[in-house]
Amino acid sequence: MSGWSNWSGLETATPTEVVVPDSTEAVVRAVQRAAERGGTVKMVGTGHSFTSISAPEGTMLKPDRQSGILSVDRAAMTVTARAGTPLHLLNSELERLGLSLHNMGDIAEQTLAGATSTGTHGTGGLKASLSAQLSGLELVTGDGTLLRASRTENADVFAAARIGLGALGVLTTLTFDVEPLGLLEAHEMPISWNEGLARYDELIAENHHCDLYWFPHSECMQVKTNNRLDANREPAEPLSRLRSWFDDDLIANSAFGLINAIGNRRPQWVPAFNRLAGRMLSERRYSDVPHRVFTTPRKVVFREMEYAVPREAGLTALREARAVIERHDWAISFPVEIRQTPADDITLGTSTGRESMYLAFHVNAATDHRAYFGAMEEVMVAHGGRPHWGKVHTRTAADLAEAYPRFEEFLALRERLDPERVFANSYLRRVLGD
Ligand SMILES: Cc1cc2nc3c(=O)[nH]c(=O)nc-3n(C[C@H](O)[C@H](O)[C@H](O)COP(=O)(O)OP(=O)(O)OC[C@H]3O[C@@H](n4cnc5c(N)ncnc54)[C@H](O)[C@@H]3O)c2cc1C
């Protein structure tokens, strides 16, 4: 039996069988078979979650034959795709059609269903998460029923299943709002910690998308802003292949990977490496279609925890996180990433009902994350933080109910759509209960 493991290699599982459904009917049959046997079934994505959220215990469904765009509605400006489509495939097909998603995260390897089911988000914009850009979906519930949901049809299902954690059913199609393909101008520059924090509100207000990185053990930050250009007037000025290879492949991946490998053996050198890396940051500007600006390949394997805190508590939480890091002798080689999202209306959305600041903590995949993530989690929880569902955290159903005002609403829907817990696994038992 082939096993399952996630991208970071932290989580593994051994399903009892593997099925690669080639149609919605095949998904329905697989769910019904598991239900009749009293077993479980789990559709996996590409395993890019850092948690065991997609770890299969019974039947593992693979998305390999659930890919591609099904329809384009140019009047409504929506695109419907099979749920297992990789995000990079949707992006390149949309580009070919002269269309684009509004916003996305840092990579494009994930499946659409995997990314939306955990609330994958970028920064800024009118809608930061992929889930908030959905206008419809179709899913197979615990007894094999095929349900369609949108703001006007099964609205309670739509509210929750956009970030369904794989607990409410197997998504078969997803409909996204799209916009005409435009250009984004990226501007990256080094900035000091003091300036980054002092100018934070201004950076958020003046840019469509803003991302900050702080290099632990140093005063160095990097700010990245992305702004929409008028595509009719501005010619794109993408990075040359050489510059892109040098900056994003050689420096951001290969050299960073080497520094990480050295840092793993000589952790006492990490603070000096970070200060050096911070000093070596240079300013650059380029413009390109949105998905090529938003996403970059990530070759250095890491583990990550990310929390959403209310925007107004964000900078205090960041300062406290820094103070805790400086009280310990940890060697943190990865920058802390700081992003911002508008509020959304998704039942278990990390941004539901509140504008949020996201603080993300990373360690190399070979590093024990527990002390660092544990201490950062304490700071985040003290500020009402909500954990990213696809990233490492230790929260349980008992304390998540306090963080998510609509937690009970989600549990009630789970009871209705999957009373026999056909979609359960140990992660869902921990975060949602039995
Ligand atoms: C290098 C890297 C960079 C990342 N960058 C970002 C970022 O910028 N922003 C961000 O928010 N996150 C980011 N993430 C996290 C990542 O986007 C999420 O963890 C996402 O869920 C991964 O998608 P996947 O296809 O790998 O799904 P998996 O991790 O395999 O599965 C996630 C969940 O989706 C469920 N699922 C999958 N398919 C279906 C289906 N058809 N129906 C119902 N449920 C389904 C699974 O059962 C599981 O519950 C990053 C992760 C990595 C490794």
GROMACS .gro file of C-alpha atoms and ligand atoms in nm:
model
  487
    1MET     CA    1   0.000   0.000   0.000
    2SER     CA    2   0.148   0.337  -0.096
    3GLY     CA    3   0.173   0.578   0.195
    4TRP     CA    4   0.101   0.948   0.229
    5SER     CA    5   0.328   1.222   0.357
    6ASN     CA    6   0.307   1.598   0.350
    7TRP     CA    7   0.544   1.844   0.176
    8SER     CA    8   0.751   1.919   0.486
    9GLY     CA    9   0.780   1.548   0.569
   10LEU     CA   10   0.653   1.608   0.922
   11GLU     CA   11   0.331   1.406   0.882
   12THR     CA   12   0.285   1.057   0.739
   13ALA     CA   13  -0.006   0.813   0.714
   14THR     CA   14  -0.089   0.473   0.569
   15PRO     CA   15  -0.434   0.458   0.406
   16THR     CA   16  -0.607   0.122   0.370
   17GLU     CA   17  -0.669   0.179  -0.003
   18VAL     CA   18  -0.601   0.440  -0.271
   19VAL     CA   19  -0.865   0.543  -0.527
   20VAL     CA   20  -0.814   0.794  -0.810
   21PRO     CA   21  -1.170   0.893  -0.908
   22ASP     CA   22  -1.214   1.016  -1.266
   23SER     CA   23  -1.563   1.165  -1.226
   24THR     CA   24  -1.806   1.303  -0.971
   25GLU     CA   25  -1.994   0.969  -0.986
   26ALA     CA   26  -1.673   0.789  -0.892
   27VAL     CA   27  -1.632   1.022  -0.590
   28VAL     CA   28  -1.995   0.952  -0.490
   29ARG     CA   29  -1.935   0.574  -0.516
   30ALA     CA   30  -1.616   0.593  -0.308
   31VAL     CA   31  -1.791   0.792  -0.034
   32GLN     CA   32  -2.092   0.557  -0.032
   33ARG     CA   33  -1.867   0.249  -0.013
   34ALA     CA   34  -1.676   0.395   0.282
   35ALA     CA   35  -2.005   0.490   0.455
   36GLU     CA   36  -2.153   0.140   0.405
   37ARG     CA   37  -1.840  -0.016   0.558
   38GLY     CA   38  -1.839   0.231   0.849
   39GLY     CA   39  -1.498   0.348   0.727
   40THR     CA   40  -1.346   0.684   0.636
   41VAL     CA   41  -1.251   0.852   0.312
   42LYS     CA   42  -1.017   1.149   0.259
   43MET     CA   43  -0.957   1.344  -0.061
   44VAL     CA   44  -0.603   1.475  -0.041
   45GLY     CA   45  -0.451   1.770  -0.222
   46THR     CA   46  -0.079   1.805  -0.287
   47GLY     CA   47   0.007   1.770   0.085
   48HIS     CA   48   0.127   2.130   0.119
   49SER     CA   49  -0.042   2.165   0.458
   50PHE     CA   50   0.206   2.154   0.743
   51THR     CA   51  -0.051   1.976   0.962
   52SER     CA   52  -0.200   1.626   0.926
   53ILE     CA   53  -0.528   1.782   0.808
   54SER     CA   54  -0.531   1.569   0.492
   55ALA     CA   55  -0.384   1.252   0.647
   56PRO     CA   56  -0.602   0.961   0.526
   57GLU     CA   57  -0.692   0.682   0.769
   58GLY     CA   58  -0.919   0.465   0.551
   59THR     CA   59  -0.962   0.526   0.177
   60MET     CA   60  -0.736   0.791   0.025
   61LEU     CA   61  -0.883   0.969  -0.278
   62LYS     CA   62  -0.623   1.129  -0.504
   63PRO     CA   63  -0.710   1.438  -0.713
   64ASP     CA   64  -0.498   1.349  -1.018
   65ARG     CA   65  -0.798   1.301  -1.251
   66GLN     CA   66  -1.003   1.591  -1.112
   67SER     CA   67  -0.829   1.873  -1.297
   68GLY     CA   68  -0.916   2.143  -1.551
   69ILE     CA   69  -1.146   2.436  -1.622
   70LEU     CA   70  -1.510   2.338  -1.689
   71SER     CA   71  -1.668   2.670  -1.789
   72VAL     CA   72  -1.609   3.043  -1.816
   73ASP     CA   73  -1.891   3.295  -1.767
   74ARG     CA   74  -1.767   3.629  -1.900
   75ALA     CA   75  -2.091   3.809  -1.814
   76ALA     CA   76  -2.075   3.705  -1.448
   77MET     CA   77  -1.690   3.709  -1.455
   78THR     CA   78  -1.665   3.364  -1.298
   79VAL     CA   79  -1.471   3.052  -1.384
   80THR     CA   80  -1.563   2.700  -1.274
   81ALA     CA   81  -1.287   2.440  -1.238
   82ARG     CA   82  -1.256   2.085  -1.113
   83ALA     CA   83  -1.163   2.093  -0.746
   84GLY     CA   84  -0.836   1.902  -0.787
   85THR     CA   85  -0.692   2.148  -1.041
   86PRO     CA   86  -0.347   2.273  -0.936
   87LEU     CA   87  -0.349   2.649  -0.879
   88HIS     CA   88  -0.062   2.703  -1.128
   89LEU     CA   89  -0.271   2.534  -1.398
   90LEU     CA   90  -0.572   2.756  -1.326
   91ASN     CA   91  -0.343   3.061  -1.329
   92SER     CA   92  -0.190   2.981  -1.667
   93GLU     CA   93  -0.528   2.891  -1.822
   94LEU     CA   94  -0.678   3.216  -1.690
   95GLU     CA   95  -0.382   3.411  -1.832
   96ARG     CA   96  -0.448   3.251  -2.172
   97LEU     CA   97  -0.813   3.364  -2.142
   98GLY     CA   98  -0.712   3.720  -2.045
   99LEU     CA   99  -0.839   3.667  -1.688
  100SER     CA  100  -0.691   3.648  -1.339
  101LEU     CA  101  -0.771   3.574  -0.977
  102HIS     CA  102  -0.768   3.884  -0.755
  103ASN     CA  103  -0.517   3.760  -0.500
  104MET     CA  104  -0.329   3.450  -0.384
  105GLY     CA  105  -0.054   3.325  -0.152
  106ASP     CA  106   0.318   3.273  -0.211
  107ILE     CA  107   0.310   2.948  -0.411
  108ALA     CA  108   0.089   2.790  -0.677
  109GLU     CA  109   0.151   2.418  -0.629
  110GLN     CA  110  -0.161   2.343  -0.423
  111THR     CA  111  -0.491   2.206  -0.551
  112LEU     CA  112  -0.779   2.453  -0.557
  113ALA     CA  113  -0.979   2.245  -0.308
  114GLY     CA  114  -0.682   2.192  -0.076
  115ALA     CA  115  -0.595   2.562  -0.078
  116THR     CA  116  -0.950   2.685  -0.019
  117SER     CA  117  -1.029   2.416   0.242
  118THR     CA  118  -0.760   2.558   0.475
  119GLY     CA  119  -0.816   2.928   0.402
  120THR     CA  120  -0.500   2.986   0.196
  121HIS     CA  121  -0.446   3.361   0.165
  122GLY     CA  122  -0.215   3.629   0.035
  123THR     CA  123  -0.197   3.985   0.159
  124GLY     CA  124  -0.409   4.297   0.108
  125GLY     CA  125  -0.648   4.343  -0.179
  126LEU     CA  126  -1.025   4.342  -0.153
  127LYS     CA  127  -1.024   3.967  -0.085
  128ALA     CA  128  -0.707   3.810   0.049
  129SER     CA  129  -0.796   3.440   0.063
  130LEU     CA  130  -0.878   3.213  -0.228
  131SER     CA  131  -1.185   3.100  -0.029
  132ALA     CA  132  -1.321   3.457  -0.021
  133GLN     CA  133  -1.295   3.466  -0.403
  134LEU     CA  134  -1.534   3.170  -0.439
  135SER     CA  135  -1.886   3.229  -0.564
  136GLY     CA  136  -2.000   2.869  -0.583
  137LEU     CA  137  -1.906   2.509  -0.511
  138GLU     CA  138  -2.028   2.154  -0.542
  139LEU     CA  139  -1.956   1.884  -0.283
  140VAL     CA  140  -2.037   1.521  -0.207
  141THR     CA  141  -2.158   1.490   0.152
  142GLY     CA  142  -2.121   1.198   0.395
  143ASP     CA  143  -2.405   0.988   0.248
  144GLY     CA  144  -2.299   1.049  -0.111
  145THR     CA  145  -2.542   1.334  -0.182
  146LEU     CA  146  -2.419   1.591  -0.436
  147LEU     CA  147  -2.491   1.944  -0.308
  148ARG     CA  148  -2.448   2.275  -0.490
  149ALA     CA  149  -2.391   2.586  -0.281
  150SER     CA  150  -2.363   2.960  -0.344
  151ARG     CA  151  -2.482   3.281  -0.179
  152THR     CA  152  -2.835   3.203  -0.303
  153GLU     CA  153  -2.844   2.821  -0.291
  154ASN     CA  154  -2.769   2.632   0.033
  155ALA     CA  155  -2.620   2.956   0.167
  156ASP     CA  156  -2.534   2.800   0.507
  157VAL     CA  157  -2.328   2.533   0.332
  158PHE     CA  158  -2.160   2.800   0.116
  159ALA     CA  159  -2.071   3.004   0.426
  160ALA     CA  160  -1.885   2.711   0.580
  161ALA     CA  161  -1.763   2.488   0.296
  162ARG     CA  162  -1.543   2.759   0.147
  163ILE     CA  163  -1.308   2.674   0.437
  164GLY     CA  164  -1.444   2.328   0.512
  165LEU     CA  165  -1.122   2.163   0.645
  166GLY     CA  166  -1.222   1.856   0.444
  167ALA     CA  167  -1.482   1.788   0.716
  168LEU     CA  168  -1.805   1.860   0.529
  169GLY     CA  169  -1.766   1.668   0.205
  170VAL     CA  170  -1.552   1.609  -0.101
  171LEU     CA  171  -1.549   1.920  -0.320
  172THR     CA  172  -1.587   1.836  -0.688
  173THR     CA  173  -1.610   2.180  -0.853
  174LEU     CA  174  -1.527   2.533  -0.744
  175THR     CA  175  -1.642   2.860  -0.904
  176PHE     CA  176  -1.415   3.162  -0.860
  177ASP     CA  177  -1.479   3.530  -0.922
  178VAL     CA  178  -1.223   3.651  -1.175
  179GLU     CA  179  -1.113   3.986  -1.313
  180PRO     CA  180  -0.958   4.103  -1.640
  181LEU     CA  181  -0.589   4.018  -1.661
  182GLY     CA  182  -0.388   4.322  -1.553
  183LEU     CA  183  -0.036   4.397  -1.445
  184LEU     CA  184   0.107   4.426  -1.097
  185GLU     CA  185   0.411   4.632  -1.019
  186ALA     CA  186   0.625   4.478  -0.748
  187HIS     CA  187   0.854   4.697  -0.540
  188GLU     CA  188   1.085   4.534  -0.289
  189MET     CA  189   1.318   4.726  -0.059
  190PRO     CA  190   1.508   4.691   0.265
  191ILE     CA  191   1.372   4.884   0.562
  192SER     CA  192   1.468   4.894   0.931
  193TRP     CA  193   1.254   4.737   1.205
  194ASN     CA  194   1.177   5.080   1.350
  195GLU     CA  195   1.079   5.228   1.014
  196GLY     CA  196   0.877   4.920   0.914
  197LEU     CA  197   0.668   4.939   1.230
  198ALA     CA  198   0.637   5.319   1.226
  199ARG     CA  199   0.523   5.319   0.861
  200TYR     CA  200   0.306   5.007   0.881
  201ASP     CA  201  -0.033   5.180   0.862
  202GLU     CA  202   0.082   5.403   0.578
  203LEU     CA  203   0.224   5.105   0.382
  204ILE     CA  204  -0.107   4.922   0.417
  205ALA     CA  205  -0.314   5.224   0.323
  206GLU     CA  206  -0.107   5.325   0.021
  207ASN     CA  207  -0.052   4.987  -0.147
  208HIS     CA  208  -0.288   4.727  -0.287
  209HIS     CA  209  -0.080   4.443  -0.139
  210CYS     CA  210   0.194   4.468   0.123
  211ASP     CA  211   0.414   4.198   0.275
  212LEU     CA  212   0.683   4.256   0.541
  213TYR     CA  213   0.960   4.021   0.648
  214TRP     CA  214   1.161   4.063   0.969
  215PHE     CA  215   1.497   3.885   0.997
  216PRO     CA  216   1.521   3.760   1.360
  217HIS     CA  217   1.834   3.860   1.556
  218SER     CA  218   1.863   4.175   1.344
  219GLU     CA  219   1.709   4.520   1.286
  220CYS     CA  220   1.649   4.433   0.918
  221MET     CA  221   1.315   4.406   0.744
  222GLN     CA  222   1.216   4.374   0.381
  223VAL     CA  223   0.898   4.530   0.247
  224LYS     CA  224   0.729   4.404  -0.070
  225THR     CA  225   0.443   4.600  -0.222
  226ASN     CA  226   0.237   4.504  -0.527
  227ASN     CA  227   0.020   4.760  -0.702
  228ARG     CA  228  -0.213   4.736  -1.001
  229LEU     CA  229  -0.099   4.916  -1.317
  230ASP     CA  230  -0.318   5.031  -1.598
  231ALA     CA  231  -0.260   4.744  -1.843
  232ASN     CA  232  -0.359   4.960  -2.143
  233ARG     CA  233  -0.090   5.217  -2.074
  234GLU     CA  234   0.194   5.043  -1.897
  235PRO     CA  235   0.406   4.782  -2.078
  236ALA     CA  236   0.508   4.495  -1.850
  237GLU     CA  237   0.869   4.505  -1.729
  238PRO     CA  238   0.920   4.154  -1.599
  239LEU     CA  239   1.245   4.041  -1.441
  240SER     CA  240   1.492   3.913  -1.698
  241ARG     CA  241   1.535   3.535  -1.691
  242LEU     CA  242   1.886   3.587  -1.556
  243ARG     CA  243   1.777   3.823  -1.275
  244SER     CA  244   1.484   3.599  -1.189
  245TRP     CA  245   1.715   3.295  -1.178
  246PHE     CA  246   1.976   3.486  -0.974
  247ASP     CA  247   1.738   3.641  -0.717
  248ASP     CA  248   1.461   3.385  -0.686
  249ASP     CA  249   1.642   3.061  -0.759
  250LEU     CA  250   2.008   3.106  -0.671
  251ILE     CA  251   1.976   3.350  -0.378
  252ALA     CA  252   1.626   3.282  -0.241
  253ASN     CA  253   1.649   2.903  -0.280
  254SER     CA  254   1.998   2.760  -0.343
  255ALA     CA  255   2.208   3.003  -0.136
  256PHE     CA  256   1.941   3.022   0.136
  257GLY     CA  257   1.932   2.639   0.140
  258LEU     CA  258   2.308   2.624   0.183
  259ILE     CA  259   2.302   2.885   0.461
  260ASN     CA  260   2.027   2.684   0.632
  261ALA     CA  261   2.230   2.365   0.606
  262ILE     CA  262   2.532   2.543   0.762
  263GLY     CA  263   2.305   2.705   1.023
  264ASN     CA  264   2.172   2.361   1.122
  265ARG     CA  265   2.528   2.250   1.203
  266ARG     CA  266   2.645   2.584   1.347
  267PRO     CA  267   2.335   2.754   1.497
  268GLN     CA  268   2.561   3.011   1.668
  269TRP     CA  269   2.633   3.158   1.322
  270VAL     CA  270   2.264   3.215   1.232
  271PRO     CA  271   2.229   3.566   1.385
  272ALA     CA  272   2.534   3.686   1.188
  273PHE     CA  273   2.396   3.524   0.869
  274ASN     CA  274   2.063   3.704   0.923
  275ARG     CA  275   2.231   4.042   0.976
  276LEU     CA  276   2.439   3.983   0.663
  277ALA     CA  277   2.134   3.874   0.461
  278GLY     CA  278   1.946   4.184   0.582
  279ARG     CA  279   2.234   4.412   0.477
  280MET     CA  280   2.258   4.242   0.136
  281LEU     CA  281   1.891   4.308   0.052
  282SER     CA  282   1.862   4.539  -0.244
  283GLU     CA  283   1.578   4.736  -0.396
  284ARG     CA  284   1.410   4.602  -0.710
  285ARG     CA  285   1.103   4.685  -0.917
  286TYR     CA  286   0.936   4.481  -1.189
  287SER     CA  287   0.590   4.429  -1.332
  288ASP     CA  288   0.416   4.122  -1.464
  289VAL     CA  289   0.080   3.943  -1.471
  290PRO     CA  290  -0.047   3.892  -1.114
  291HIS     CA  291   0.027   3.522  -1.064
  292ARG     CA  292   0.391   3.566  -1.165
  293VAL     CA  293   0.427   3.849  -0.915
  294PHE     CA  294   0.242   3.682  -0.627
  295THR     CA  295   0.401   3.336  -0.644
  296THR     CA  296   0.758   3.204  -0.644
  297PRO     CA  297   0.900   2.851  -0.621
  298ARG     CA  298   1.002   2.737  -0.271
  299LYS     CA  299   1.278   2.478  -0.275
  300VAL     CA  300   1.408   2.500   0.082
  301VAL     CA  301   1.178   2.273   0.280
  302PHE     CA  302   1.049   2.423   0.606
  303ARG     CA  303   0.782   2.395   0.877
  304GLU     CA  304   0.547   2.684   0.942
  305MET     CA  305   0.301   2.817   1.198
  306GLU     CA  306   0.084   3.118   1.113
  307TYR     CA  307  -0.167   3.306   1.325
  308ALA     CA  308  -0.424   3.572   1.241
  309VAL     CA  309  -0.466   3.836   1.511
  310PRO     CA  310  -0.699   4.137   1.504
  311ARG     CA  311  -0.530   4.410   1.299
  312GLU     CA  312  -0.523   4.653   1.591
  313ALA     CA  313  -0.331   4.400   1.808
  314GLY     CA  314  -0.090   4.301   1.531
  315LEU     CA  315   0.207   4.530   1.590
  316THR     CA  316   0.195   4.473   1.967
  317ALA     CA  317   0.191   4.097   1.906
  318LEU     CA  318   0.488   4.134   1.670
  319ARG     CA  319   0.687   4.338   1.924
  320GLU     CA  320   0.610   4.082   2.195
  321ALA     CA  321   0.712   3.797   1.964
  322ARG     CA  322   1.046   3.969   1.902
  323ALA     CA  323   1.100   4.024   2.275
  324VAL     CA  324   1.039   3.652   2.342
  325ILE     CA  325   1.279   3.550   2.062
  326GLU     CA  326   1.546   3.777   2.210
  327ARG     CA  327   1.503   3.628   2.559
  328HIS     CA  328   1.598   3.283   2.423
  329ASP     CA  329   1.909   3.147   2.258
  330TRP     CA  330   1.722   3.009   1.957
  331ALA     CA  331   1.880   3.043   1.612
  332ILE     CA  332   1.593   3.142   1.380
  333SER     CA  333   1.717   3.146   1.021
  334PHE     CA  334   1.383   3.214   0.848
  335PRO     CA  335   1.226   3.562   0.845
  336VAL     CA  336   0.894   3.624   1.021
  337GLU     CA  337   0.636   3.710   0.755
  338ILE     CA  338   0.374   3.978   0.822
  339ARG     CA  339   0.062   4.006   0.606
  340GLN     CA  340  -0.271   4.182   0.625
  341THR     CA  341  -0.621   4.079   0.519
  342PRO     CA  342  -0.964   4.241   0.507
  343ALA     CA  343  -1.245   4.079   0.706
  344ASP     CA  344  -1.447   3.800   0.544
  345ASP     CA  345  -1.775   3.623   0.622
  346ILE     CA  346  -1.664   3.257   0.615
  347THR     CA  347  -1.777   3.049   0.915
  348LEU     CA  348  -1.430   2.924   1.020
  349GLY     CA  349  -1.230   3.185   0.829
  350THR     CA  350  -0.922   3.308   1.015
  351SER     CA  351  -1.034   3.660   0.915
  352THR     CA  352  -1.405   3.611   0.979
  353GLY     CA  353  -1.563   3.931   1.107
  354ARG     CA  354  -1.235   4.118   1.155
  355GLU     CA  355  -0.956   4.278   0.960
  356SER     CA  356  -0.650   4.073   1.046
  357MET     CA  357  -0.274   4.076   1.061
  358TYR     CA  358  -0.105   3.742   0.994
  359LEU     CA  359   0.225   3.655   1.160
  360ALA     CA  360   0.403   3.351   1.018
  361PHE     CA  361   0.696   3.171   1.184
  362HIS     CA  362   0.915   2.923   0.998
  363VAL     CA  363   1.199   2.683   1.073
  364ASN     CA  364   1.405   2.461   0.846
  365ALA     CA  365   1.241   2.118   0.799
  366ALA     CA  366   1.532   1.954   0.985
  367THR     CA  367   1.482   2.175   1.295
  368ASP     CA  368   1.269   2.092   1.599
  369HIS     CA  369   1.005   2.367   1.590
  370ARG     CA  370   0.832   2.297   1.920
  371ALA     CA  371   0.996   2.544   2.161
  372TYR     CA  372   0.990   2.835   1.913
  373PHE     CA  373   0.640   2.774   1.776
  374GLY     CA  374   0.507   2.700   2.126
  375ALA     CA  375   0.632   3.033   2.262
  376MET     CA  376   0.505   3.226   1.959
  377GLU     CA  377   0.168   3.051   1.988
  378GLU     CA  378   0.136   3.171   2.349
  379VAL     CA  379   0.183   3.530   2.233
  380MET     CA  380  -0.068   3.487   1.950
  381VAL     CA  381  -0.331   3.322   2.172
  382ALA     CA  382  -0.301   3.606   2.424
  383HIS     CA  383  -0.408   3.842   2.142
  384GLY     CA  384  -0.709   3.635   2.034
  385GLY     CA  385  -0.513   3.468   1.754
  386ARG     CA  386  -0.666   3.215   1.517
  387PRO     CA  387  -0.437   2.947   1.372
  388HIS     CA  388  -0.410   2.886   0.997
  389TRP     CA  389  -0.581   2.549   0.949
  390GLY     CA  390  -0.305   2.417   0.724
  391LYS     CA  391  -0.009   2.523   0.941
  392VAL     CA  392   0.138   2.381   1.260
  393HIS     CA  393  -0.054   2.463   1.582
  394THR     CA  394  -0.155   2.283   1.901
  395ARG     CA  395  -0.510   2.410   1.949
  396THR     CA  396  -0.804   2.180   2.023
  397ALA     CA  397  -1.182   2.197   1.986
  398ALA     CA  398  -1.209   2.306   2.351
  399ASP     CA  399  -1.014   2.629   2.305
  400LEU     CA  400  -1.085   2.697   1.936
  401ALA     CA  401  -1.449   2.756   2.022
  402GLU     CA  402  -1.340   3.076   2.199
  403ALA     CA  403  -1.137   3.197   1.901
  404TYR     CA  404  -1.404   3.136   1.638
  405PRO     CA  405  -1.739   3.303   1.719
  406ARG     CA  406  -1.924   3.074   1.470
  407PHE     CA  407  -1.758   2.749   1.578
  408GLU     CA  408  -2.086   2.591   1.692
  409GLU     CA  409  -2.251   2.678   1.360
  410PHE     CA  410  -1.977   2.481   1.179
  411LEU     CA  411  -2.015   2.184   1.416
  412ALA     CA  412  -2.392   2.179   1.358
  413LEU     CA  413  -2.340   2.174   0.982
  414ARG     CA  414  -2.082   1.895   1.014
  415GLU     CA  415  -2.339   1.698   1.215
  416ARG     CA  416  -2.589   1.744   0.931
  417LEU     CA  417  -2.355   1.676   0.636
  418ASP     CA  418  -2.137   1.406   0.790
  419PRO     CA  419  -2.314   1.253   1.093
  420GLU     CA  420  -2.124   0.923   1.058
  421ARG     CA  421  -1.785   1.105   1.035
  422VAL     CA  422  -1.694   0.947   0.702
  423PHE     CA  423  -1.447   1.234   0.649
  424ALA     CA  424  -1.285   1.217   0.995
  425ASN     CA  425  -0.917   1.184   1.076
  426SER     CA  426  -0.713   1.251   1.388
  427TYR     CA  427  -0.657   1.620   1.301
  428LEU     CA  428  -1.033   1.679   1.268
  429ARG     CA  429  -1.101   1.490   1.592
  430ARG     CA  430  -0.853   1.724   1.764
  431VAL     CA  431  -0.979   2.055   1.621
  432LEU     CA  432  -1.352   1.979   1.585
  433GLY     CA  433  -1.409   1.697   1.836
  434ASP     CA  434  -1.546   1.346   1.768
  435LIG     C1  435   0.587   2.621   0.051
  435LIG     C2  436   0.450   2.654   0.100
  435LIG     C3  437   0.402   2.783   0.087
  435LIG     C4  438   0.273   2.815   0.131
  435LIG     N1  439   0.229   2.944   0.119
  435LIG     C5  440   0.109   2.978   0.169
  435LIG     C6  441   0.061   3.113   0.162
  435LIG     O1  442   0.126   3.201   0.105
  435LIG     N2  443  -0.059   3.142   0.220
  435LIG     C7  444  -0.133   3.047   0.286
  435LIG     O2  445  -0.237   3.080   0.340
  435LIG     N3  446  -0.093   2.919   0.290
  435LIG     C8  447   0.025   2.882   0.234
  435LIG     N4  448   0.066   2.751   0.241
  435LIG     C9  449  -0.026   2.651   0.296
  435LIG    C10  450  -0.106   2.580   0.185
  435LIG     O3  451  -0.159   2.671   0.092
  435LIG    C11  452  -0.225   2.506   0.248
  435LIG     O4  453  -0.183   2.420   0.346
  435LIG    C12  454  -0.311   2.428   0.144
  435LIG     O5  455  -0.414   2.365   0.211
  435LIG    C13  456  -0.235   2.320   0.070
  435LIG     O6  457  -0.315   2.268  -0.036
  435LIG     P1  458  -0.302   2.117  -0.082
  435LIG     O7  459  -0.357   2.101  -0.217
  435LIG     O8  460  -0.162   2.073  -0.062
  435LIG     O9  461  -0.398   2.044   0.021
  435LIG     P2  462  -0.368   1.938   0.135
  435LIG    O10  463  -0.273   1.997   0.231
  435LIG    O11  464  -0.334   1.808   0.074
  435LIG    O12  465  -0.512   1.928   0.202
  435LIG    C14  466  -0.565   2.034   0.277
  435LIG    C15  467  -0.711   2.006   0.314
  435LIG    O13  468  -0.792   2.012   0.197
  435LIG    C16  469  -0.873   1.896   0.191
  435LIG     N5  470  -0.909   1.870   0.053
  435LIG    C17  471  -0.829   1.853  -0.053
  435LIG     N6  472  -0.902   1.827  -0.163
  435LIG    C18  473  -1.031   1.830  -0.124
  435LIG    C19  474  -1.155   1.813  -0.191
  435LIG     N7  475  -1.162   1.788  -0.321
  435LIG     N8  476  -1.267   1.823  -0.119
  435LIG    C20  477  -1.265   1.850   0.013
  435LIG     N9  478  -1.151   1.865   0.082
  435LIG    C21  479  -1.036   1.857   0.013
  435LIG    C22  480  -0.788   1.789   0.253
  435LIG    O14  481  -0.865   1.676   0.290
  435LIG    C23  482  -0.736   1.865   0.372
  435LIG    O15  483  -0.835   1.873   0.468
  435LIG    C24  484   0.192   2.716   0.195
  435LIG    C25  485   0.241   2.584   0.207
  435LIG    C26  486   0.368   2.554   0.161
  435LIG    C27  487   0.419   2.413   0.176
   0.00000   0.00000   0.00000
